Short mmCIF file of C-alpha atoms and ligand atoms in Angstrom, two decimals:
data_model
loop_
_atom_site.label_atom_id
_atom_site.label_comp_id
_atom_site.label_asym_id
_atom_site.label_seq_id
_atom_site.Cartn_x
_atom_site.Cartn_y
_atom_site.Cartn_z
CA MET A 1 8.22 -13.55 19.38
CA SER A 2 4.27 -12.32 19.03
CA LEU A 3 1.26 -14.51 18.03
CA ILE A 4 -1.47 -13.18 15.89
CA LEU A 5 -4.74 -14.39 14.54
CA GLY A 6 -5.89 -12.78 11.49
CA ILE A 7 -8.71 -12.57 9.82
CA GLU A 8 -10.04 -12.10 6.22
CA SER A 9 -13.21 -11.26 4.90
CA SER A 10 -13.19 -8.55 2.44
CA CYS A 11 -14.05 -9.95 -0.51
CA ASP A 12 -15.17 -13.52 -1.54
CA GLU A 13 -12.87 -15.56 0.55
CA THR A 14 -13.33 -16.41 3.72
CA ALA A 15 -9.91 -16.84 6.05
CA ALA A 16 -8.23 -17.60 8.92
CA ALA A 17 -4.49 -18.18 10.08
CA LEU A 18 -2.27 -18.00 12.87
CA VAL A 19 1.05 -16.28 12.09
CA THR A 20 4.08 -15.48 14.43
CA SER A 21 6.34 -11.87 14.05
CA ASP A 22 9.31 -14.43 13.32
CA ARG A 23 7.72 -16.06 9.63
CA ARG A 24 5.81 -19.00 10.94
CA ILE A 25 2.34 -19.63 9.72
CA LEU A 26 1.37 -22.13 12.74
CA ALA A 27 -2.02 -22.93 10.79
CA HIS A 28 -4.06 -21.04 8.00
CA ARG A 29 -7.74 -22.00 6.58
CA LEU A 30 -9.43 -20.43 3.49
CA ALA A 31 -12.87 -21.20 2.36
CA GLY A 32 -13.55 -19.67 -1.48
CA GLN A 33 -17.02 -19.47 -2.55
CA GLU A 34 -16.80 -19.31 -5.84
CA SER A 35 -19.91 -21.87 -6.61
CA ALA A 36 -22.15 -19.32 -4.80
CA HIS A 37 -20.86 -16.34 -7.09
CA ARG A 38 -20.54 -18.45 -10.12
CA PRO A 39 -24.46 -18.15 -11.79
CA TYR A 40 -23.69 -14.37 -11.58
CA GLY A 41 -20.42 -14.00 -13.11
CA GLY A 42 -19.20 -11.84 -10.40
CA VAL A 43 -18.79 -11.34 -6.50
CA VAL A 44 -22.28 -10.71 -5.04
CA PRO A 45 -21.82 -8.57 -1.78
CA GLU A 46 -24.62 -9.34 -0.03
CA ILE A 47 -24.27 -13.36 -0.79
CA ALA A 48 -20.31 -13.04 0.26
CA ALA A 49 -21.25 -11.20 3.59
CA ARG A 50 -23.37 -13.83 4.26
CA ALA A 51 -21.02 -16.76 3.89
CA HIS A 52 -18.60 -15.04 5.68
CA VAL A 53 -21.22 -14.94 8.85
CA GLU A 54 -21.37 -18.67 8.25
CA ILE A 55 -18.04 -19.55 8.10
CA LEU A 56 -15.72 -17.97 9.69
CA PRO A 57 -16.59 -19.28 13.25
CA ALA A 58 -15.60 -22.64 12.06
CA LEU A 59 -11.75 -21.58 10.29
CA ILE A 60 -11.55 -19.84 13.42
CA GLU A 61 -11.80 -22.84 15.37
CA GLU A 62 -10.08 -24.89 12.99
CA VAL A 63 -7.00 -22.98 12.86
CA LEU A 64 -6.87 -22.57 16.64
CA GLU A 65 -7.50 -26.55 17.15
CA GLU A 66 -4.75 -27.44 14.35
CA ALA A 67 -1.99 -25.14 16.42
CA GLY A 68 -3.42 -26.76 19.73
CA ILE A 69 -3.69 -23.50 21.60
CA GLY A 70 -6.54 -21.73 22.89
CA ILE A 71 -7.39 -17.88 21.92
CA GLY A 72 -5.78 -17.04 25.37
CA ALA A 73 -2.59 -17.96 23.62
CA VAL A 74 -2.24 -15.16 21.12
CA ASP A 75 -0.99 -11.80 21.64
CA ALA A 76 -3.59 -9.70 19.47
CA VAL A 77 -6.21 -10.35 17.17
CA ALA A 78 -6.06 -8.85 13.49
CA ALA A 79 -8.59 -8.54 11.29
CA THR A 80 -8.96 -6.84 7.36
CA ALA A 81 -11.17 -3.14 8.51
CA GLY A 82 -10.91 -2.44 5.08
CA PRO A 83 -11.07 -1.61 2.14
CA GLY A 84 -13.47 -4.08 0.81
CA LEU A 85 -17.03 -5.02 0.16
CA ILE A 86 -18.31 -3.15 3.35
CA GLY A 87 -20.77 -6.20 4.32
CA GLY A 88 -17.90 -8.74 4.38
CA VAL A 89 -15.37 -6.39 5.97
CA MET A 90 -17.93 -5.41 8.60
CA VAL A 91 -18.41 -9.38 9.26
CA GLY A 92 -14.73 -10.36 9.78
CA LEU A 93 -13.96 -6.86 11.82
CA LEU A 94 -16.52 -7.84 14.08
CA ALA A 95 -16.07 -11.01 14.42
CA ALA A 96 -12.32 -10.09 15.46
CA LYS A 97 -13.67 -7.72 18.26
CA GLY A 98 -15.86 -9.88 19.62
CA LEU A 99 -12.83 -12.60 20.00
CA ALA A 100 -10.65 -9.82 21.78
CA PHE A 101 -12.78 -7.97 23.63
CA ALA A 102 -13.94 -11.63 25.36
CA ALA A 103 -10.08 -12.62 25.39
CA GLY A 104 -9.17 -9.33 26.33
CA LYS A 105 -6.61 -9.00 23.31
CA PRO A 106 -5.61 -6.15 21.72
CA LEU A 107 -7.31 -5.37 18.30
CA VAL A 108 -5.50 -4.89 15.08
CA ALA A 109 -7.26 -3.27 12.34
CA VAL A 110 -5.59 -3.91 9.43
CA ASN A 111 -5.62 -2.59 5.55
CA HIS A 112 -6.11 -4.78 3.12
CA LEU A 113 -3.63 -3.68 1.28
CA GLU A 114 -1.28 -3.28 3.50
CA GLY A 115 -1.48 -6.87 3.68
CA HIS A 116 -0.86 -7.42 0.12
CA ALA A 117 2.29 -4.91 0.53
CA LEU A 118 3.67 -6.80 2.90
CA SER A 119 3.07 -10.83 2.14
CA PRO A 120 6.13 -10.91 -0.07
CA MET A 121 8.03 -10.13 3.90
CA LEU A 122 6.25 -13.49 5.21
CA ALA A 123 7.60 -15.52 2.52
CA GLU A 124 10.81 -14.07 2.53
CA ALA A 125 13.20 -13.25 5.14
CA ASP A 126 16.04 -11.52 2.52
CA LEU A 127 13.23 -8.76 1.19
CA ALA A 128 14.41 -5.64 3.15
CA PHE A 129 12.98 -1.96 3.43
CA PRO A 130 13.06 -0.10 0.69
CA TYR A 131 11.31 -1.50 -2.27
CA LEU A 132 9.31 -1.10 -5.30
CA LEU A 133 5.71 -2.77 -5.23
CA LEU A 134 3.61 -3.56 -7.98
CA LEU A 135 0.33 -4.14 -6.17
CA VAL A 136 -2.22 -5.52 -8.99
CA SER A 137 -5.03 -7.26 -7.73
CA GLY A 138 -8.80 -7.10 -8.54
CA GLY A 139 -9.55 -3.94 -6.94
CA HIS A 140 -6.55 -2.04 -6.98
CA CYS A 141 -3.21 -1.59 -9.63
CA GLN A 142 -0.99 0.15 -7.61
CA LEU A 143 3.15 1.40 -8.05
CA LEU A 144 4.08 1.49 -4.43
CA PHE A 145 7.68 2.80 -2.90
CA VAL A 146 7.42 0.89 0.09
CA GLU A 147 9.69 2.72 3.05
CA GLY A 148 8.63 0.95 6.16
CA VAL A 149 5.32 -0.57 8.17
CA GLY A 150 2.57 1.93 7.75
CA ARG A 151 5.04 3.77 5.46
CA TYR A 152 3.92 3.33 1.92
CA ARG A 153 4.66 6.59 -1.43
CA ARG A 154 2.11 5.46 -4.09
CA LEU A 155 3.68 6.55 -7.31
CA ALA A 156 1.20 5.23 -9.23
CA THR A 157 -2.64 3.60 -9.96
CA THR A 158 -5.14 3.13 -12.14
CA ILE A 159 -7.34 5.64 -13.72
CA ASP A 160 -10.17 3.25 -14.63
CA ASP A 161 -10.54 -0.77 -14.10
CA ALA A 162 -7.67 -2.63 -12.13
CA ALA A 163 -5.56 -5.15 -13.67
CA GLY A 164 -7.31 -7.96 -12.05
CA GLU A 165 -10.95 -6.60 -13.14
CA ALA A 166 -9.49 -6.27 -16.42
CA PHE A 167 -8.86 -10.13 -16.70
CA ASP A 168 -12.09 -10.87 -14.36
CA LYS A 169 -14.64 -9.00 -17.10
CA SER A 170 -12.53 -10.00 -20.03
CA ALA A 171 -12.99 -13.55 -18.81
CA LYS A 172 -16.46 -12.54 -18.89
CA LEU A 173 -16.72 -11.53 -22.18
CA LEU A 174 -15.45 -14.46 -23.77
CA GLY A 175 -17.38 -17.13 -21.70
CA LEU A 176 -14.14 -18.37 -20.18
CA GLY A 177 -15.82 -18.59 -16.79
CA PHE A 178 -15.42 -17.18 -12.94
CA PRO A 179 -13.20 -16.44 -11.71
CA GLY A 180 -11.84 -15.08 -14.39
CA GLY A 181 -7.64 -14.25 -13.79
CA PRO A 182 -7.00 -18.28 -13.84
CA ALA A 183 -9.43 -18.88 -16.57
CA VAL A 184 -7.86 -16.33 -18.88
CA GLU A 185 -4.33 -17.71 -18.18
CA LYS A 186 -5.20 -20.76 -18.85
CA ALA A 187 -6.87 -20.05 -22.09
CA ALA A 188 -3.90 -18.13 -23.01
CA ALA A 189 -2.14 -21.01 -23.03
CA LEU A 190 -3.46 -22.16 -25.81
CA GLY A 191 -3.44 -19.08 -27.66
CA ASP A 192 -1.54 -16.91 -30.16
CA ARG A 193 -0.52 -13.98 -28.07
CA LYS A 194 0.58 -12.39 -31.46
CA LYS A 195 -2.58 -12.93 -33.14
CA VAL A 196 -5.23 -9.91 -32.13
CA PRO A 197 -4.24 -6.54 -32.08
CA LEU A 198 -5.15 -4.90 -29.11
CA PRO A 199 -3.98 -1.58 -27.70
CA ARG A 200 -1.70 -0.76 -25.01
CA PRO A 201 -3.42 2.03 -22.90
CA LEU A 202 -0.81 4.59 -21.90
CA LEU A 203 2.58 2.53 -23.04
CA GLY A 204 5.03 5.15 -22.96
CA SER A 205 3.21 7.83 -21.32
CA ASP A 206 4.54 11.02 -19.26
CA GLU A 207 1.89 10.16 -16.60
CA PRO A 208 2.99 7.53 -14.29
CA HIS A 209 -0.73 5.99 -14.43
CA PHE A 210 -2.32 2.20 -15.39
CA SER A 211 -5.30 1.96 -17.90
CA PHE A 212 -7.41 -1.11 -18.57
CA ALA A 213 -10.58 -0.03 -19.34
CA GLY A 214 -9.72 0.20 -23.24
CA LEU A 215 -8.20 -2.87 -23.47
CA LYS A 216 -11.49 -4.52 -22.09
CA SER A 217 -13.32 -2.57 -24.89
CA ALA A 218 -11.29 -4.28 -27.71
CA VAL A 219 -11.62 -7.57 -26.10
CA LEU A 220 -15.17 -7.19 -26.85
CA ARG A 221 -14.37 -5.40 -30.28
CA ALA A 222 -12.62 -8.44 -31.38
CA ARG A 223 -15.04 -11.18 -29.72
CA ASP A 224 -17.77 -9.84 -31.49
CA SER A 225 -15.73 -9.85 -35.05
CA GLY A 226 -16.23 -12.93 -35.21
CA LEU A 227 -12.03 -13.32 -36.74
CA TYR A 228 -10.55 -14.55 -33.49
CA ALA A 229 -10.93 -17.97 -31.18
CA PRO A 230 -10.89 -16.99 -27.53
CA GLU A 231 -7.77 -18.52 -26.96
CA ASP A 232 -6.22 -16.42 -29.26
CA ILE A 233 -8.06 -13.17 -27.67
CA ALA A 234 -7.33 -14.19 -24.06
CA ALA A 235 -3.26 -14.46 -25.34
CA SER A 236 -3.31 -11.31 -26.77
CA PHE A 237 -5.05 -9.75 -23.85
CA GLN A 238 -3.04 -10.98 -21.33
CA GLN A 239 -0.12 -10.19 -23.23
CA ALA A 240 -1.59 -6.33 -23.59
CA VAL A 241 -2.08 -6.36 -19.76
CA VAL A 242 1.82 -7.77 -19.37
CA ASP A 243 3.12 -4.87 -21.40
CA CYS A 244 1.66 -1.88 -19.98
CA LEU A 245 2.18 -3.41 -16.63
CA LEU A 246 6.13 -3.65 -17.13
CA ASP A 247 6.26 -0.41 -19.08
CA ARG A 248 4.83 1.06 -16.05
CA THR A 249 6.96 -0.58 -13.88
CA ALA A 250 9.92 -0.07 -15.72
CA ARG A 251 8.90 3.64 -15.65
CA ALA A 252 8.76 3.43 -11.83
CA LEU A 253 12.03 1.84 -11.34
CA ALA A 254 13.46 4.89 -13.46
CA GLY A 255 13.02 7.35 -10.49
CA ALA A 256 12.61 4.72 -7.47
CA ASP A 257 16.14 5.65 -6.09
CA GLY A 258 17.38 3.51 -3.52
CA ALA A 259 14.72 0.73 -3.95
CA THR A 260 16.28 -2.40 -3.24
CA ALA A 261 14.71 -4.67 -4.64
CA LEU A 262 11.33 -5.04 -6.95
CA VAL A 263 8.75 -6.90 -5.82
CA VAL A 264 4.77 -8.05 -6.97
CA ALA A 265 1.79 -8.55 -4.70
CA GLY A 266 -2.07 -9.09 -4.98
CA GLY A 267 -4.17 -11.59 -7.09
CA VAL A 268 -2.78 -10.72 -10.57
CA ALA A 269 0.68 -11.53 -9.20
CA ALA A 270 -0.22 -15.32 -9.31
CA ASN A 271 -0.10 -14.78 -13.12
CA GLN A 272 3.20 -16.83 -14.71
CA ALA A 273 3.35 -14.40 -17.43
CA VAL A 274 3.23 -11.42 -15.40
CA ARG A 275 5.85 -13.23 -12.51
CA GLY A 276 8.19 -13.87 -15.87
CA ALA A 277 8.06 -10.33 -17.32
CA LEU A 278 8.66 -9.06 -14.02
CA THR A 279 11.51 -11.22 -13.24
CA ALA A 280 13.43 -9.98 -16.28
CA LEU A 281 12.61 -6.85 -15.67
CA ALA A 282 14.50 -6.94 -12.15
CA ALA A 283 17.29 -8.30 -13.65
CA ALA A 284 18.09 -5.86 -16.37
CA HIS A 285 17.72 -3.07 -13.60
CA GLY A 286 20.19 -5.44 -11.32
CA LEU A 287 17.57 -5.65 -8.64
CA PRO A 288 16.39 -9.07 -6.84
CA PHE A 289 13.10 -9.57 -7.91
CA PHE A 290 10.19 -11.24 -5.17
CA ALA A 291 6.96 -12.47 -5.55
CA PRO A 292 5.07 -14.48 -3.06
CA PRO A 293 4.07 -18.19 -3.52
CA LEU A 294 0.65 -18.44 -5.63
CA TRP A 295 -1.37 -19.29 -2.29
CA LEU A 296 -0.43 -15.87 -0.62
CA CYS A 297 -0.81 -13.48 -4.16
CA THR A 298 -4.60 -14.18 -3.99
CA ASP A 299 -6.69 -13.41 -0.90
CA ASN A 300 -6.10 -14.96 2.77
CA ALA A 301 -5.44 -14.58 6.31
CA ALA A 302 -2.05 -15.43 7.05
CA MET A 303 -1.25 -11.92 4.78
CA ILE A 304 -3.78 -9.78 7.38
CA GLY A 305 -2.17 -11.87 10.42
CA TRP A 306 1.32 -10.71 9.78
CA ALA A 307 0.98 -7.08 8.82
CA GLY A 308 -0.61 -7.51 11.99
CA ALA A 309 2.43 -8.92 13.89
CA LEU A 310 4.30 -6.10 12.54
CA ARG A 311 2.20 -3.19 13.44
CA PHE A 312 1.75 -5.30 16.99
CA GLU A 313 5.27 -4.75 16.86
CA GLN A 314 5.42 -1.33 16.29
CA GLY A 315 2.83 -1.09 19.53
CA TRP A 316 0.44 -0.09 16.98
CA VAL A 317 -3.01 -1.11 18.16
CA ASP A 318 -6.49 -0.26 17.79
CA GLY A 319 -9.49 0.27 19.87
CA LEU A 320 -13.02 -1.90 19.56
CA ASP A 321 -14.54 1.52 18.12
CA ALA A 322 -12.11 0.81 14.93
CA PRO A 323 -14.18 1.37 11.84
CA ALA A 324 -14.79 -1.00 9.05
CA ARG A 325 -14.07 0.77 5.69
CA ALA A 326 -15.26 0.50 1.83
CA ARG A 327 -12.54 2.72 0.86
CA TRP A 328 -9.07 3.10 2.69
CA PRO A 329 -6.09 4.64 0.32
CA LEU A 330 -2.22 3.26 1.53
CA ASP A 331 -1.18 6.34 0.77
CA PRO A 332 -3.64 9.59 2.20
CA ASN A 333 -1.46 12.18 0.61
CA ALA A 334 -1.72 10.59 -3.02
CA GLU A 335 -2.30 13.10 -5.51
CA LYS A 336 -5.39 11.94 -7.27
CA ALA A 337 -5.09 10.39 -10.79
CA ARG A 338 -6.96 11.80 -13.53
CA GLY A 339 -10.24 10.39 -14.23
CA ALA A 340 -10.15 8.40 -10.95
CA GLY A 341 -11.59 9.24 -7.26
CA VAL A 342 -13.48 5.90 -6.97
CA LYS A 343 -10.62 4.09 -6.31
CA ALA A 344 -8.94 3.95 -2.64
O1 LIG B 1 -5.96 -9.94 -4.58
P1 LIG B 1 -6.86 -10.77 -4.85
O2 LIG B 1 -6.87 -11.92 -4.23
O3 LIG B 1 -8.65 -9.95 -4.41
C1 LIG B 1 -8.54 -8.64 -4.09
O4 LIG B 1 -7.73 -8.31 -3.44
O5 LIG B 1 -9.09 -8.30 -4.94
O6 LIG B 1 -7.15 -10.47 -6.38
C2 LIG B 1 -8.13 -11.31 -7.20
C3 LIG B 1 -7.87 -10.75 -8.46
C4 LIG B 1 -8.84 -11.18 -9.29
O7 LIG B 1 -9.22 -10.14 -10.36
C5 LIG B 1 -8.55 -12.43 -9.96
O8 LIG B 1 -9.66 -12.71 -11.55
C6 LIG B 1 -6.89 -11.96 -10.29
O9 LIG B 1 -6.47 -11.59 -8.63
N1 LIG B 1 -5.98 -13.24 -10.46
C7 LIG B 1 -5.60 -13.38 -11.85
C8 LIG B 1 -4.75 -15.02 -11.51
N2 LIG B 1 -5.57 -15.21 -10.21
C9 LIG B 1 -6.32 -14.26 -9.66
N3 LIG B 1 -5.16 -12.81 -12.57
C10 LIG B 1 -4.53 -13.42 -13.56
N4 LIG B 1 -3.92 -14.62 -13.70
C11 LIG B 1 -3.84 -15.44 -12.72
N5 LIG B 1 -3.46 -16.24 -12.30
ZN1 LIG B 2 -7.31 -8.53 -2.24
#
């Protein structure tokens, strides 16, 4: 059994957690920065990085205090080393390096996407490799065949916007506020999902990928038409996203031989309509379905500590020269999707 301090700072959540390799979360802290970014309607990288500098040390102290241990009791320090907003990544990674150096502990540089990809296993002892994973967050929308720790085959990605990005941009267009995903979900609950005709990009396509940019433009046109209430546009938009995610995941499932489960992770996995649709899809394929509890879907440090623990148990530690990476694909061998090249 190993005990890992996990640190997360790749976007606008500052977080620290103490996690063991046998799935115990001894303590975790998360400080969102919504109010700092709200006036700008999105995350401002410079503000985020400065906030991490101010908040992170106190969170680390708090988790150690709550667990009643000193840094000397941990086996390794794990931090997100990318992908993400580079200023923030540098803050968390450098904090981890300082702690690791001072305490004489190994550093584990964790890929944020690996944190999301393995997070369902932290919550569910029954989930085993290999599984088909829909990873849907603010920066990414991918289908991955997860074969083991460090072994990811990317089956699909987005050719333009990520699913969470589409939620955030649509929320902004509809004046629903920030952060966008939860705001759209709340508004959608009051609307009619069949009211506004919206496209389903790449639905039924032979290529495996996702696309959401056209849907966002259609939301803009629906808004400007003046014909629809924002709640109806939100509900229709959410349904269109769900239809796309479901269609693409069903296509991948058909070719994912050997998958023992269907799994969803990342911020958009907190959406109840997404979870509901995937539950039904898994059942139709006779597969178990796993989705982390809501707080483990959105960014947090427990998933980074957990991924760090699994890597540490394999003997995979990193030097103090580990780089901070704005882009860091989970599957370096994945072919570029049409029109892509900018997303990790
Ligand atoms: O995983 P995450 O916290 O950060 C990234 O790694 O990107 O995901 C954040 C994304 C945002 O785009 C946010 O709007 C979306 O997840 N999100 C949601 C919901 N909660 C968060 N999207 C739809 N419905 C939600 N309930
Ligand atoms: Zn994330």
